[in-house]
Coordinates of C-alpha atoms in Angstrom, one line a residue:
M1122 CA 0.0 0.0 0.0
E1123 CA 1.4 3.4 -1.0
R1124 CA 1.5 6.0 1.7
D1125 CA -0.6 9.1 1.2
P1126 CA 1.8 11.8 0.1
F1127 CA -0.2 14.5 1.9
Y1128 CA 2.1 14.5 4.8
N1129 CA 5.4 14.0 2.9
N1130 CA 6.6 17.4 4.0
E1131 CA 5.3 17.0 7.6
Q1132 CA 8.7 16.3 9.2
Q1133 CA 10.7 18.6 7.0
N1134 CA 11.8 21.9 8.4
E1135 CA 12.7 23.5 5.1
L1136 CA 10.0 25.4 3.2
R1137 CA 9.6 24.4 -0.4
P1138 CA 7.1 25.5 -3.1
Y1139 CA 4.3 23.0 -3.7
K1140 CA 3.4 22.2 -7.3
P1141 CA 0.1 20.4 -7.7
T1142 CA -0.6 17.9 -10.4
Q1143 CA -3.0 18.6 -13.2
E1144 CA -5.8 16.4 -11.9
Q1145 CA -6.1 18.4 -8.7
T1146 CA -9.1 20.6 -8.1
F1147 CA -9.7 24.1 -6.6
F1148 CA -9.2 22.5 -3.1
E1149 CA -5.5 21.6 -3.5
R1150 CA -4.8 17.9 -2.6
F1151 CA -8.0 17.3 -0.7
S1152 CA -7.4 14.6 2.0
Y1153 CA -9.6 13.2 4.7
Q1154 CA -6.4 12.9 6.8
S1155 CA -5.7 16.6 6.9
L1156 CA -6.3 18.6 10.1
T1157 CA -8.1 21.2 8.0
F1158 CA -10.8 18.7 7.0
K1159 CA -11.2 17.4 10.5
T1160 CA -11.4 20.9 12.0
T1161 CA -14.0 21.9 9.4
V1162 CA -16.2 18.9 10.1
V1163 CA -16.1 19.6 13.9
Q1164 CA -17.1 23.2 13.2
F1165 CA -20.1 22.2 11.1
I1166 CA -21.2 19.6 13.7
I1167 CA -21.0 22.2 16.5
F1168 CA -22.9 24.7 14.4
F1169 CA -25.8 22.3 13.8
L1170 CA -25.7 21.3 17.5
T1171 CA -26.1 25.0 18.5
I1172 CA -29.1 25.2 16.2
I1173 CA -30.7 22.1 17.7
H1174 CA -30.0 23.5 21.2
T1175 CA -31.8 26.7 20.3
V1176 CA -34.8 25.0 18.9
Y1177 CA -35.0 22.7 21.9
L1178 CA -34.9 25.5 24.4
T1179 CA -37.4 27.6 22.4
E1180 CA -39.9 24.7 22.2
K1181 CA -39.5 23.7 25.8
Y1182 CA -39.7 27.1 27.6
L1183 CA -41.0 29.8 25.3
E1184 CA -44.7 29.0 25.7
D1185 CA -44.4 29.1 29.5
D1186 CA -42.1 32.1 29.8
E1187 CA -42.7 34.5 26.9
D1188 CA -41.3 37.5 28.9
E1189 CA -37.9 35.9 29.1
S1190 CA -37.7 34.7 25.4
D1191 CA -34.3 36.4 24.9
I1192 CA -32.8 33.8 27.3
Y1193 CA -33.5 31.2 24.7
S1194 CA -32.2 33.1 21.7
F1195 CA -29.4 31.8 19.4
E1196 CA -27.1 34.5 20.8
C1197 CA -27.5 33.3 24.4
V1198 CA -27.1 29.7 23.3
L1199 CA -23.8 30.7 21.7
Y1200 CA -22.8 32.3 25.0
T1201 CA -23.5 29.0 26.7
W1202 CA -21.3 27.3 24.2
G1203 CA -18.4 29.7 24.8
S1204 CA -18.7 32.9 22.7
K1205 CA -16.3 35.7 23.5
H1206 CA -17.6 38.0 26.2
T1207 CA -15.0 40.3 27.9
P1208 CA -16.6 40.6 31.4
S1209 CA -16.9 36.8 31.6
I1210 CA -13.2 36.5 30.7
I1211 CA -12.0 39.2 33.1
Y1212 CA -14.3 38.8 36.1
R1213 CA -15.2 35.1 35.9
F1214 CA -11.9 33.9 34.5
Q1215 CA -13.5 32.0 31.7
F1216 CA -10.4 32.0 29.5
W1217 CA -11.8 29.2 27.3
R1218 CA -13.9 32.0 25.7
L1219 CA -10.7 33.1 23.9
V1220 CA -10.6 29.7 22.0
C1221 CA -14.2 28.5 21.7
P1222 CA -15.3 31.3 19.3
I1223 CA -13.1 29.7 16.7
F1224 CA -15.6 26.8 16.5
L1225 CA -18.8 28.8 16.8
H1226 CA -20.7 30.6 14.0
G1227 CA -23.6 33.0 14.0
S1228 CA -25.4 31.9 10.8
F1229 CA -25.3 29.5 7.9
S1230 CA -23.9 32.0 5.5
H1231 CA -21.3 32.9 8.1
I1232 CA -19.9 29.4 8.4
I1233 CA -20.1 28.6 4.7
G1234 CA -18.1 31.7 3.8
N1235 CA -15.5 31.0 6.5
M1236 CA -15.2 27.3 5.6
M1237 CA -14.7 27.9 1.9
V1238 CA -11.6 30.1 2.5
Q1239 CA -10.4 27.9 5.4
I1240 CA -10.6 24.7 3.3
Y1241 CA -8.7 26.1 0.4
Y1242 CA -5.9 27.8 2.3
G1243 CA -5.8 25.1 5.1
F1244 CA -5.0 22.4 2.6
I1245 CA -2.3 24.1 0.7
L1246 CA -0.7 25.6 3.8
E1247 CA -0.6 22.2 5.4
L1248 CA 1.3 20.9 2.4
T1249 CA 3.9 23.7 2.4
H1250 CA 4.3 24.2 6.1
G1251 CA 3.1 20.9 7.8
W1252 CA 0.0 20.4 9.9
R1253 CA 1.8 21.2 13.2
R1254 CA 2.8 24.7 12.2
V1255 CA -0.6 25.4 10.7
S1256 CA -2.5 24.2 13.7
I1257 CA -0.4 26.3 16.1
L1258 CA -0.9 29.4 13.9
Y1259 CA -4.7 28.7 13.6
I1260 CA -5.3 28.4 17.3
V1261 CA -3.0 31.3 18.4
G1262 CA -4.4 33.5 15.6
G1263 CA -7.9 32.8 16.9
I1264 CA -6.8 33.7 20.5
G1265 CA -5.3 36.9 19.2
A1266 CA -8.5 37.7 17.3
S1267 CA -10.5 37.2 20.5
L1268 CA -8.2 39.4 22.5
F1269 CA -8.3 42.3 20.0
S1270 CA -12.1 41.9 20.0
C1271 CA -12.1 42.1 23.8
V1272 CA -10.5 45.5 23.6
R1273 CA -12.7 46.9 20.9
F1274 CA -16.1 45.3 22.0
Y1275 CA -16.2 45.1 25.8
Y1276 CA -19.7 43.9 26.3
E1277 CA -20.8 42.3 23.0
T1278 CA -20.4 38.6 22.4
S1279 CA -18.5 37.5 19.3
V1280 CA -18.1 34.2 17.4
G1281 CA -16.4 33.0 14.3
A1282 CA -13.2 31.5 12.8
S1283 CA -12.4 34.5 10.7
G1284 CA -9.6 35.6 13.0
S1285 CA -7.9 32.2 12.5
I1286 CA -8.5 32.4 8.8
F1287 CA -6.9 35.9 8.6
A1288 CA -3.9 34.3 10.4
L1289 CA -3.8 31.7 7.6
L1290 CA -4.0 34.5 5.0
A1291 CA -1.1 36.3 6.7
L1292 CA 1.0 33.1 6.6
E1293 CA 0.1 32.8 2.8
L1294 CA 1.4 36.3 2.3
I1295 CA 4.7 35.5 4.1
Y1296 CA 5.0 32.4 1.9
F1297 CA 4.5 34.5 -1.2
I1298 CA 7.3 36.7 -0.2
T1299 CA 9.7 33.9 0.8
A1300 CA 8.9 31.4 -2.0
F1301 CA 8.4 33.7 -4.9
P1302 CA 8.7 33.2 -7.9
G1303 CA 8.3 29.4 -7.3
I1304 CA 4.6 29.6 -6.8
E1305 CA 2.0 28.1 -9.0
P1306 CA 0.0 30.7 -11.0
K1307 CA -3.5 29.6 -9.8
R1308 CA -2.4 30.1 -6.2
I1309 CA -1.4 33.7 -7.0
V1310 CA -4.6 34.4 -8.9
V1311 CA -6.8 33.2 -6.0
F1312 CA -4.9 35.4 -3.5
I1313 CA -5.2 38.4 -5.8
L1314 CA -8.9 37.9 -6.1
L1315 CA -9.3 37.6 -2.3
A1316 CA -7.2 40.7 -1.6
P1317 CA -10.0 43.3 -2.4
M1318 CA -12.4 41.3 -0.2
I1319 CA -9.9 41.4 2.6
F1320 CA -9.4 45.1 2.2
L1321 CA -13.2 45.8 2.1
S1322 CA -13.7 43.7 5.3
F1323 CA -11.7 46.5 7.1
I1324 CA -13.1 49.6 5.5
D1325 CA -16.7 48.8 4.6
A1326 CA -17.8 46.0 6.9
P1327 CA -21.3 45.7 8.3
P1328 CA -21.8 46.8 11.9
Q1329 CA -22.1 43.2 13.1
V1330 CA -18.7 42.2 11.7
D1331 CA -15.9 42.3 14.3
I1332 CA -13.1 44.1 12.4
A1333 CA -10.9 44.1 15.5
G1334 CA -11.0 40.3 15.5
H1335 CA -10.0 40.2 11.8
L1336 CA -7.1 42.6 12.6
G1337 CA -6.0 40.6 15.6
G1338 CA -5.8 37.4 13.5
L1339 CA -3.9 39.2 10.8
V1340 CA -1.3 40.7 13.1
V1341 CA -0.7 37.5 15.0
G1342 CA -0.5 35.6 11.7
L1343 CA 2.1 37.9 10.3
L1344 CA 4.3 37.7 13.4
I1345 CA 4.2 33.9 13.6
G1346 CA 4.6 33.7 9.8
I1347 CA 7.7 35.8 9.9
G1348 CA 9.0 33.6 12.7
Y1349 CA 8.4 30.5 10.6
A1350 CA 10.3 32.2 7.7
F1351 CA 13.3 32.8 10.0
A1352 CA 13.1 29.2 11.3
D1353 CA 13.5 27.9 7.7
A1354 CA 16.6 30.1 7.0
Q1355 CA 20.0 28.5 6.4
S1356 CA 21.9 30.7 8.8
N1357 CA 21.8 29.8 12.5
I1358 CA 21.8 33.4 13.4
K1359 CA 18.7 34.0 11.3
K1360 CA 17.1 30.9 12.8
Q1361 CA 17.4 32.4 16.3
C1362 CA 15.5 35.4 15.1
Q1363 CA 12.3 33.3 15.0
Y1364 CA 12.0 33.5 18.8
I1365 CA 11.9 37.3 18.6
F1366 CA 8.7 37.2 16.7
Y1367 CA 7.2 34.4 18.8
G1368 CA 8.1 36.6 21.8
L1369 CA 6.4 39.6 20.3
V1370 CA 3.2 37.6 20.1
G1371 CA 3.5 36.7 23.8
L1372 CA 4.2 40.4 24.7
L1373 CA 1.2 41.5 22.6
F1374 CA -1.1 39.1 24.5
I1375 CA 0.3 40.3 27.9
Y1376 CA -0.1 43.9 26.9
I1377 CA -3.8 43.3 25.9
F1378 CA -4.5 41.5 29.2
T1379 CA -3.0 44.5 31.0
I1380 CA -5.3 46.9 29.2
L1381 CA -8.3 44.7 30.0
Y1382 CA -7.6 44.3 33.7
Q1383 CA -6.8 48.0 34.1
A1384 CA -10.0 49.1 32.3
K1385 CA -12.9 49.7 34.7
L1386 CA -15.5 47.4 33.1
E1387 CA -18.8 46.6 34.5
D1388 CA -19.9 43.0 34.8
E1389 CA -22.9 43.6 32.6
Q1390 CA -25.7 41.2 31.7
I1391 CA -24.9 38.8 28.8
C1392 CA -26.7 38.5 25.5
Q1393 CA -26.9 42.2 24.6
G1394 CA -25.6 42.0 21.1
M1395 CA -23.5 39.6 19.1
N1396 CA -20.7 40.5 16.6
I1397 CA -19.7 38.0 13.9
I1398 CA -15.9 37.6 13.7

């Protein structure tokens, strides 16, 4: 039995351009073994479970308690499942709310849009960087997005994997810089087509979109991506520089926590508005 070549580059430290074969589709080298596929499946399962949870609570309690119908809203269900909420993180020490939003989504269109971009870039970045690097960047980028959102939106809840996806896009940008010109044309075209959408997500986003979360994922992704680039350098001196950028991520997180703990926030009631990261 021939070993699936999806993880051929998994144990290699060196970064090398990936050249797909002609029979491959838009989703480069789709594999059920990839972490991207497994993560996407989990996110869809959780999304449908939150829908079922909302329907169940509504049918069970709404008729007897119409005045408190907001308690059974989808927004409050997402809070129960771990949406980002700054007072709960600061005053109740519910730090899992920095990670859980990555796996929660506020609507069907929200999760479909996120997963399309995630599947495409998740697969090709796993091929060029390995699943360990991509998974670290994905989670840490999502935490960074939640922290930036905590500073910008103190009392609103937020959900979505967009912060992590922006971290993936940042890693792709660093890859373009370091691997150019050895990049397949289709990969360049897709990134160029996405660039205007990324730009518009910052300057012309709807009110419910958490721009701060997008920015947080992008900044953290750039720092970690630069660290990865230095880690792949030939010079030992340059290799050591990777820890500078990893350290900058840590210092950024500490700085944001300092801001949050020094801010005089009120421990307000939950479920008063939800932003979609």
